Amino acid sequence: MVYSKPVVRAEEPAGSEFGDEASMVDIAGNCKRVLEGIRRAAERSGRDPRQVRLLAATKTQPVSAVRAAVEAGVRLLGENYVQEAQAKKELVGDIAEWHLIGHLQRNKARSAAELFSVIQTLDNPRLARLLDREGRECNRDVHVLVEVNLAGEQTKTGVAEEGLAPLLRDVSGLERLRVRGLMIVPPLADDPEASRPHFRRLRELRDSLNDLGLANVALDELSMGMTHDYEVAVAEGSTLVRVGTALFGPRGPSR
Ligand SMILES: *Cc1c(COP(=O)(O)O)cnc(C)c1O
């Protein structure tokens, strides 16, 4: 297990705006290191590294840091809050694909459908219907992943394992909703190996749910793996790792 420690040259200033000056973190170097870690993990488990994409989790990071990641070749950006994404997307633009990786409230469904290429956190049918309606009104598909909560953590969002098939059956008829995969944030643990059973179970679920053959449900993506456990996630079949700290260094206070 190789843990890619972010290289931090100096303390990042705890600024108050997304447009803050560039920090001293070597983001390009960190991107290279993480991509290298993905490649190694994929090869060790007999996977093609090109099947795994790196998404930069940019919450609380200034626009300068987001730009640095894009310049380093990252083409997927993940934001947790609709408003924060809106502000940053105006400044960074469409050069990358923006994904929502934080919980989505129903009253933000409209903006989210407009802003994001993929909403990774669908976890209830009412939200699915709102997103579908948005898609029909704008005449385009809305791509989502279903967030799964395998550990049954009360404090976390996501669908429980037993709720997955019913949710997918429920939303599969929606005209403009495209369910593209599953996403998970396993319980926090120091040991990355603690995440492995969750990643493995998510892959098994993905495969068996695909076998249901539901309309508008093609579960190609497994969004799993963060800074401390992305190599384990890649070994277990991740197609999309969401990495923040290893690219940008420690986060400032949340907004
Ligand atoms: C913040 C965040 C990440 C990235 O976490 P790191 O540990 O900093 O890599 C990934 N996924 C989600 C949903 C997040 O909120």
mmCIF file of C-alpha atoms and ligand atoms in Angstrom:
data_model
loop_
_atom_site.group_PDB
_atom_site.id
_atom_site.type_symbol
_atom_site.label_atom_id
_atom_site.label_comp_id
_atom_site.label_asym_id
_atom_site.label_seq_id
_atom_site.Cartn_x
_atom_site.Cartn_y
_atom_site.Cartn_z
ATOM 1 C CA MET A 1 0.000 0.000 0.000
ATOM 2 C CA VAL A 2 1.527 3.246 -1.101
ATOM 3 C CA TYR A 3 0.077 6.292 0.514
ATOM 4 C CA SER A 4 0.483 9.352 -1.667
ATOM 5 C CA LYS A 5 1.173 12.138 0.732
ATOM 6 C CA PRO A 6 0.455 15.535 -0.719
ATOM 7 C CA VAL A 7 3.469 17.754 -0.975
ATOM 8 C CA VAL A 8 2.811 20.944 0.901
ATOM 9 C CA ARG A 9 5.475 23.600 0.625
ATOM 10 C CA ALA A 10 3.870 26.100 2.890
ATOM 11 C CA GLU A 11 0.732 26.634 4.857
ATOM 12 C CA GLU A 12 -2.127 27.532 2.545
ATOM 13 C CA PRO A 13 -3.610 30.852 3.571
ATOM 14 C CA ALA A 14 -7.067 30.428 5.041
ATOM 15 C CA GLY A 15 -8.731 32.871 2.683
ATOM 16 C CA SER A 16 -12.371 33.749 2.427
ATOM 17 C CA GLU A 17 -13.009 33.820 -1.314
ATOM 18 C CA PHE A 18 -12.836 31.166 -4.010
ATOM 19 C CA GLY A 19 -10.647 33.467 -6.064
ATOM 20 C CA ASP A 20 -7.769 33.494 -3.592
ATOM 21 C CA GLU A 21 -4.213 33.582 -4.794
ATOM 22 C CA ALA A 22 -2.499 30.319 -5.597
ATOM 23 C CA SER A 23 -1.267 28.347 -2.642
ATOM 24 C CA MET A 24 2.200 26.919 -2.398
ATOM 25 C CA VAL A 25 1.018 23.372 -2.909
ATOM 26 C CA ASP A 26 2.610 21.573 -5.869
ATOM 27 C CA ILE A 27 -0.683 20.554 -7.431
ATOM 28 C CA ALA A 28 0.798 19.436 -10.745
ATOM 29 C CA GLY A 29 3.295 17.219 -8.923
ATOM 30 C CA ASN A 30 0.549 15.823 -6.700
ATOM 31 C CA CYS A 31 -1.623 15.038 -9.737
ATOM 32 C CA LYS A 32 1.237 13.121 -11.291
ATOM 33 C CA ARG A 33 1.789 11.198 -8.072
ATOM 34 C CA VAL A 34 -1.874 10.246 -7.732
ATOM 35 C CA LEU A 35 -2.133 9.213 -11.395
ATOM 36 C CA GLU A 36 0.954 7.110 -10.863
ATOM 37 C CA GLY A 37 -0.653 5.538 -7.776
ATOM 38 C CA ILE A 38 -3.778 4.755 -9.802
ATOM 39 C CA ARG A 39 -1.683 3.201 -12.558
ATOM 40 C CA ARG A 40 0.252 1.020 -10.135
ATOM 41 C CA ALA A 41 -2.867 -0.109 -8.297
ATOM 42 C CA ALA A 42 -4.620 -0.929 -11.562
ATOM 43 C CA GLU A 43 -1.694 -2.894 -12.924
ATOM 44 C CA ARG A 44 -1.243 -4.812 -9.697
ATOM 45 C CA SER A 45 -4.812 -6.032 -9.970
ATOM 46 C CA GLY A 46 -4.697 -6.728 -13.695
ATOM 47 C CA ARG A 47 -6.818 -3.754 -14.697
ATOM 48 C CA ASP A 48 -6.268 -1.269 -17.492
ATOM 49 C CA PRO A 49 -5.410 2.065 -15.801
ATOM 50 C CA ARG A 50 -7.411 3.851 -18.500
ATOM 51 C CA GLN A 51 -10.559 2.399 -16.942
ATOM 52 C CA VAL A 52 -10.021 4.611 -13.903
ATOM 53 C CA ARG A 53 -10.569 8.357 -14.044
ATOM 54 C CA LEU A 54 -9.352 10.891 -11.534
ATOM 55 C CA LEU A 55 -11.862 13.401 -10.238
ATOM 56 C CA ALA A 56 -10.455 16.312 -8.243
ATOM 57 C CA ALA A 57 -12.597 16.981 -5.171
ATOM 58 C CA THR A 58 -12.330 20.763 -4.982
ATOM 59 C CA LYS A 59 -14.589 21.775 -2.087
ATOM 60 C CA THR A 60 -13.217 24.807 -0.221
ATOM 61 C CA GLN A 61 -10.304 25.067 -2.668
ATOM 62 C CA PRO A 62 -9.741 28.418 -4.348
ATOM 63 C CA VAL A 63 -10.232 28.882 -8.075
ATOM 64 C CA SER A 64 -6.477 29.093 -8.531
ATOM 65 C CA ALA A 65 -6.128 25.556 -7.202
ATOM 66 C CA VAL A 66 -8.930 24.285 -9.437
ATOM 67 C CA ARG A 67 -7.221 25.870 -12.431
ATOM 68 C CA ALA A 68 -3.900 24.315 -11.469
ATOM 69 C CA ALA A 69 -5.511 20.864 -11.434
ATOM 70 C CA VAL A 70 -7.066 21.488 -14.842
ATOM 71 C CA GLU A 71 -3.718 22.657 -16.174
ATOM 72 C CA ALA A 72 -2.181 19.465 -14.815
ATOM 73 C CA GLY A 73 -4.621 17.529 -16.991
ATOM 74 C CA VAL A 74 -7.493 16.760 -14.599
ATOM 75 C CA ARG A 75 -10.756 16.799 -16.540
ATOM 76 C CA LEU A 76 -13.243 15.884 -13.795
ATOM 77 C CA LEU A 77 -14.027 18.258 -10.950
ATOM 78 C CA GLY A 78 -16.221 17.357 -7.999
ATOM 79 C CA GLU A 79 -17.965 19.946 -5.860
ATOM 80 C CA ASN A 80 -20.089 19.369 -2.757
ATOM 81 C CA TYR A 81 -22.247 22.482 -2.794
ATOM 82 C CA VAL A 82 -24.323 23.895 -5.618
ATOM 83 C CA GLN A 83 -23.566 27.526 -4.868
ATOM 84 C CA GLU A 84 -19.849 27.006 -4.511
ATOM 85 C CA ALA A 85 -19.781 25.125 -7.811
ATOM 86 C CA GLN A 86 -21.768 27.860 -9.507
ATOM 87 C CA ALA A 87 -19.309 30.541 -8.433
ATOM 88 C CA LYS A 88 -16.274 28.527 -9.446
ATOM 89 C CA LYS A 89 -17.664 27.267 -12.735
ATOM 90 C CA GLU A 90 -18.221 30.839 -13.854
ATOM 91 C CA LEU A 91 -14.524 31.484 -13.351
ATOM 92 C CA VAL A 92 -13.041 28.172 -14.458
ATOM 93 C CA GLY A 93 -15.446 27.383 -17.276
ATOM 94 C CA ASP A 94 -16.404 24.265 -19.185
ATOM 95 C CA ILE A 95 -12.924 22.954 -19.826
ATOM 96 C CA ALA A 96 -13.621 20.203 -17.300
ATOM 97 C CA GLU A 97 -16.691 18.142 -16.441
ATOM 98 C CA TRP A 98 -18.305 19.205 -13.170
ATOM 99 C CA HIS A 99 -19.810 16.567 -10.907
ATOM 100 C CA LEU A 100 -21.859 17.045 -7.764
ATOM 101 C CA ILE A 101 -20.468 14.780 -5.035
ATOM 102 C CA GLY A 102 -22.271 16.328 -2.057
ATOM 103 C CA HIS A 103 -25.835 15.778 -0.927
ATOM 104 C CA LEU A 104 -28.452 17.504 -3.075
ATOM 105 C CA GLN A 105 -31.477 19.175 -1.565
ATOM 106 C CA ARG A 106 -34.623 19.111 -3.615
ATOM 107 C CA ASN A 107 -34.876 22.889 -3.774
ATOM 108 C CA LYS A 108 -31.508 22.959 -5.586
ATOM 109 C CA ALA A 109 -32.404 20.264 -8.111
ATOM 110 C CA ARG A 110 -32.970 22.742 -10.911
ATOM 111 C CA SER A 111 -29.620 24.513 -10.587
ATOM 112 C CA ALA A 112 -27.832 21.216 -10.094
ATOM 113 C CA ALA A 113 -29.272 19.748 -13.280
ATOM 114 C CA GLU A 114 -28.062 22.818 -15.141
ATOM 115 C CA LEU A 115 -24.602 22.977 -13.600
ATOM 116 C CA PHE A 116 -23.395 19.414 -13.387
ATOM 117 C CA SER A 117 -22.606 16.792 -16.008
ATOM 118 C CA VAL A 118 -23.199 14.106 -13.408
ATOM 119 C CA ILE A 119 -24.975 14.206 -10.046
ATOM 120 C CA GLN A 120 -23.322 11.460 -8.021
ATOM 121 C CA THR A 121 -25.576 11.598 -4.984
ATOM 122 C CA LEU A 122 -29.076 10.567 -6.035
ATOM 123 C CA ASP A 123 -30.672 8.750 -3.113
ATOM 124 C CA ASN A 124 -34.418 9.143 -3.350
ATOM 125 C CA PRO A 125 -37.189 8.889 -5.938
ATOM 126 C CA ARG A 126 -38.595 12.365 -5.369
ATOM 127 C CA LEU A 127 -35.272 13.931 -6.260
ATOM 128 C CA ALA A 128 -35.078 11.642 -9.294
ATOM 129 C CA ARG A 129 -38.460 12.908 -10.488
ATOM 130 C CA LEU A 130 -37.428 16.539 -10.051
ATOM 131 C CA LEU A 131 -34.227 15.969 -12.004
ATOM 132 C CA ASP A 132 -36.140 14.164 -14.727
ATOM 133 C CA ARG A 133 -38.610 17.023 -14.970
ATOM 134 C CA GLU A 134 -35.707 19.428 -15.278
ATOM 135 C CA GLY A 135 -34.272 17.293 -18.054
ATOM 136 C CA ARG A 136 -37.559 17.187 -19.931
ATOM 137 C CA GLU A 137 -37.983 20.951 -19.680
ATOM 138 C CA CYS A 138 -34.458 21.589 -20.975
ATOM 139 C CA ASN A 139 -34.666 18.767 -23.479
ATOM 140 C CA ARG A 140 -31.600 16.905 -22.306
ATOM 141 C CA ASP A 141 -30.622 13.861 -20.288
ATOM 142 C CA VAL A 142 -29.669 14.178 -16.625
ATOM 143 C CA HIS A 143 -26.909 11.752 -15.670
ATOM 144 C CA VAL A 144 -26.775 10.459 -12.120
ATOM 145 C CA LEU A 145 -25.037 7.960 -9.890
ATOM 146 C CA VAL A 146 -26.852 6.495 -6.916
ATOM 147 C CA GLU A 147 -25.136 7.096 -3.589
ATOM 148 C CA VAL A 148 -25.125 3.939 -1.504
ATOM 149 C CA ASN A 149 -24.822 3.710 2.274
ATOM 150 C CA LEU A 150 -23.792 0.118 2.903
ATOM 151 C CA ALA A 151 -22.754 0.578 6.516
ATOM 152 C CA GLY A 152 -26.141 1.945 7.536
ATOM 153 C CA GLU A 153 -24.548 5.047 9.023
ATOM 154 C CA GLN A 154 -27.343 7.214 10.388
ATOM 155 C CA THR A 155 -25.408 10.426 9.919
ATOM 156 C CA LYS A 156 -24.865 9.825 6.227
ATOM 157 C CA THR A 157 -27.025 10.096 3.171
ATOM 158 C CA GLY A 158 -27.276 7.390 0.553
ATOM 159 C CA VAL A 159 -29.549 4.425 -0.125
ATOM 160 C CA ALA A 160 -29.303 1.292 1.985
ATOM 161 C CA GLU A 161 -28.495 -1.916 0.171
ATOM 162 C CA GLU A 162 -32.099 -3.187 0.407
ATOM 163 C CA GLY A 163 -33.367 0.074 -1.036
ATOM 164 C CA LEU A 164 -31.256 -0.020 -4.172
ATOM 165 C CA ALA A 165 -33.223 -2.343 -6.437
ATOM 166 C CA PRO A 166 -36.558 -0.733 -5.485
ATOM 167 C CA LEU A 167 -35.166 2.750 -6.177
ATOM 168 C CA LEU A 168 -33.774 1.707 -9.544
ATOM 169 C CA ARG A 169 -37.041 0.022 -10.534
ATOM 170 C CA ASP A 170 -38.934 3.090 -9.448
ATOM 171 C CA VAL A 171 -36.884 5.558 -11.504
ATOM 172 C CA SER A 172 -36.053 3.399 -14.508
ATOM 173 C CA GLY A 173 -39.051 4.594 -16.490
ATOM 174 C CA LEU A 174 -38.166 8.273 -16.170
ATOM 175 C CA GLU A 175 -37.694 9.764 -19.598
ATOM 176 C CA ARG A 176 -34.669 11.979 -19.088
ATOM 177 C CA LEU A 177 -32.919 10.389 -16.123
ATOM 178 C CA ARG A 178 -29.920 8.200 -16.898
ATOM 179 C CA VAL A 179 -28.572 6.138 -14.010
ATOM 180 C CA ARG A 180 -24.929 5.562 -14.835
ATOM 181 C CA GLY A 181 -23.463 3.940 -11.752
ATOM 182 C CA LEU A 182 -23.032 3.797 -7.990
ATOM 183 C CA MET A 183 -21.100 5.959 -5.565
ATOM 184 C CA ILE A 184 -19.970 5.308 -1.997
ATOM 185 C CA VAL A 185 -18.240 7.012 0.894
ATOM 186 C CA PRO A 186 -17.355 4.205 3.333
ATOM 187 C CA PRO A 187 -17.133 4.853 7.077
ATOM 188 C CA LEU A 188 -14.096 6.862 8.138
ATOM 189 C CA ALA A 189 -11.250 4.616 9.216
ATOM 190 C CA ASP A 190 -7.510 4.973 9.588
ATOM 191 C CA ASP A 191 -6.788 1.742 7.803
ATOM 192 C CA PRO A 192 -7.589 1.909 4.069
ATOM 193 C CA GLU A 193 -8.169 -1.852 4.147
ATOM 194 C CA ALA A 194 -11.301 -1.180 6.208
ATOM 195 C CA SER A 195 -12.876 0.229 3.028
ATOM 196 C CA ARG A 196 -12.208 -2.876 0.963
ATOM 197 C CA PRO A 197 -15.335 -4.886 1.872
ATOM 198 C CA HIS A 198 -17.510 -1.867 1.057
ATOM 199 C CA PHE A 199 -15.858 -1.361 -2.314
ATOM 200 C CA ARG A 200 -16.100 -5.043 -3.118
ATOM 201 C CA ARG A 201 -19.775 -5.193 -2.136
ATOM 202 C CA LEU A 202 -20.537 -2.126 -4.254
ATOM 203 C CA ARG A 203 -19.002 -3.814 -7.283
ATOM 204 C CA GLU A 204 -21.033 -6.987 -6.692
ATOM 205 C CA LEU A 205 -24.185 -4.907 -6.360
ATOM 206 C CA ARG A 206 -23.378 -3.014 -9.545
ATOM 207 C CA ASP A 207 -23.040 -6.280 -11.434
ATOM 208 C CA SER A 208 -26.201 -7.881 -10.082
ATOM 209 C CA LEU A 209 -28.266 -4.709 -10.553
ATOM 210 C CA ASN A 210 -27.111 -4.434 -14.150
ATOM 211 C CA ASP A 211 -28.433 -7.958 -14.644
ATOM 212 C CA LEU A 212 -31.939 -6.671 -13.897
ATOM 213 C CA GLY A 213 -31.854 -5.055 -17.322
ATOM 214 C CA LEU A 214 -33.817 -1.963 -16.296
ATOM 215 C CA ALA A 215 -34.522 0.771 -18.823
ATOM 216 C CA ASN A 216 -32.300 3.861 -18.446
ATOM 217 C CA VAL A 217 -30.138 2.068 -15.912
ATOM 218 C CA ALA A 218 -26.654 1.164 -17.159
ATOM 219 C CA LEU A 219 -24.337 0.978 -14.204
ATOM 220 C CA ASP A 220 -20.914 1.449 -15.751
ATOM 221 C CA GLU A 221 -19.415 3.732 -13.137
ATOM 222 C CA LEU A 222 -18.218 2.841 -9.659
ATOM 223 C CA SER A 223 -17.315 6.103 -7.958
ATOM 224 C CA MET A 224 -15.227 4.980 -5.008
ATOM 225 C CA GLY A 225 -11.912 5.829 -3.405
ATOM 226 C CA MET A 226 -10.625 9.020 -1.774
ATOM 227 C CA THR A 227 -7.192 10.201 -0.684
ATOM 228 C CA HIS A 228 -6.549 7.504 1.889
ATOM 229 C CA ASP A 229 -8.114 4.514 0.150
ATOM 230 C CA TYR A 230 -8.122 5.115 -3.599
ATOM 231 C CA GLU A 231 -5.577 2.395 -4.307
ATOM 232 C CA VAL A 232 -7.759 -0.171 -2.540
ATOM 233 C CA ALA A 233 -10.753 1.167 -4.495
ATOM 234 C CA VAL A 234 -8.923 0.768 -7.799
ATOM 235 C CA ALA A 235 -8.012 -2.793 -6.885
ATOM 236 C CA GLU A 236 -11.716 -3.461 -6.231
ATOM 237 C CA GLY A 237 -12.949 -2.057 -9.521
ATOM 238 C CA SER A 238 -13.338 1.698 -9.098
ATOM 239 C CA THR A 239 -13.808 3.589 -12.371
ATOM 240 C CA LEU A 240 -13.690 7.009 -10.773
ATOM 241 C CA VAL A 241 -11.685 8.054 -7.734
ATOM 242 C CA ARG A 242 -12.542 11.316 -5.970
ATOM 243 C CA VAL A 243 -9.380 12.805 -4.542
ATOM 244 C CA GLY A 244 -9.018 16.070 -2.657
ATOM 245 C CA THR A 245 -6.325 16.180 0.009
ATOM 246 C CA ALA A 246 -3.700 14.246 -1.949
ATOM 247 C CA LEU A 247 -3.975 16.841 -4.728
ATOM 248 C CA PHE A 248 -4.501 20.082 -2.871
ATOM 249 C CA GLY A 249 -3.180 19.499 0.621
ATOM 250 C CA PRO A 250 -5.312 19.891 3.720
ATOM 251 C CA ARG A 251 -8.567 21.804 3.329
ATOM 252 C CA GLY A 252 -9.320 25.090 4.971
ATOM 253 C CA PRO A 253 -12.444 25.524 7.060
ATOM 254 C CA SER A 254 -15.660 24.454 5.331
ATOM 255 C CA ARG A 255 -18.030 27.164 4.142
HETATM 256 C C1 LIG B 1 -14.186 15.735 0.137
HETATM 257 C C2 LIG B 1 -14.660 14.547 -0.581
HETATM 258 C C3 LIG B 1 -13.761 13.702 -1.261
HETATM 259 C C4 LIG B 1 -12.263 13.880 -1.230
HETATM 260 O O1 LIG B 1 -11.759 13.594 0.042
HETATM 261 P P1 LIG B 1 -10.184 13.513 0.341
HETATM 262 O O2 LIG B 1 -10.087 12.633 1.500
HETATM 263 O O3 LIG B 1 -9.738 14.902 0.606
HETATM 264 O O4 LIG B 1 -9.539 12.944 -0.877
HETATM 265 C C5 LIG B 1 -14.299 12.632 -1.947
HETATM 266 N N1 LIG B 1 -15.630 12.389 -1.985
HETATM 267 C C6 LIG B 1 -16.508 13.171 -1.345
HETATM 268 C C7 LIG B 1 -17.950 12.856 -1.418
HETATM 269 C C8 LIG B 1 -16.046 14.263 -0.624
HETATM 270 O O5 LIG B 1 -16.937 15.027 0.044
#
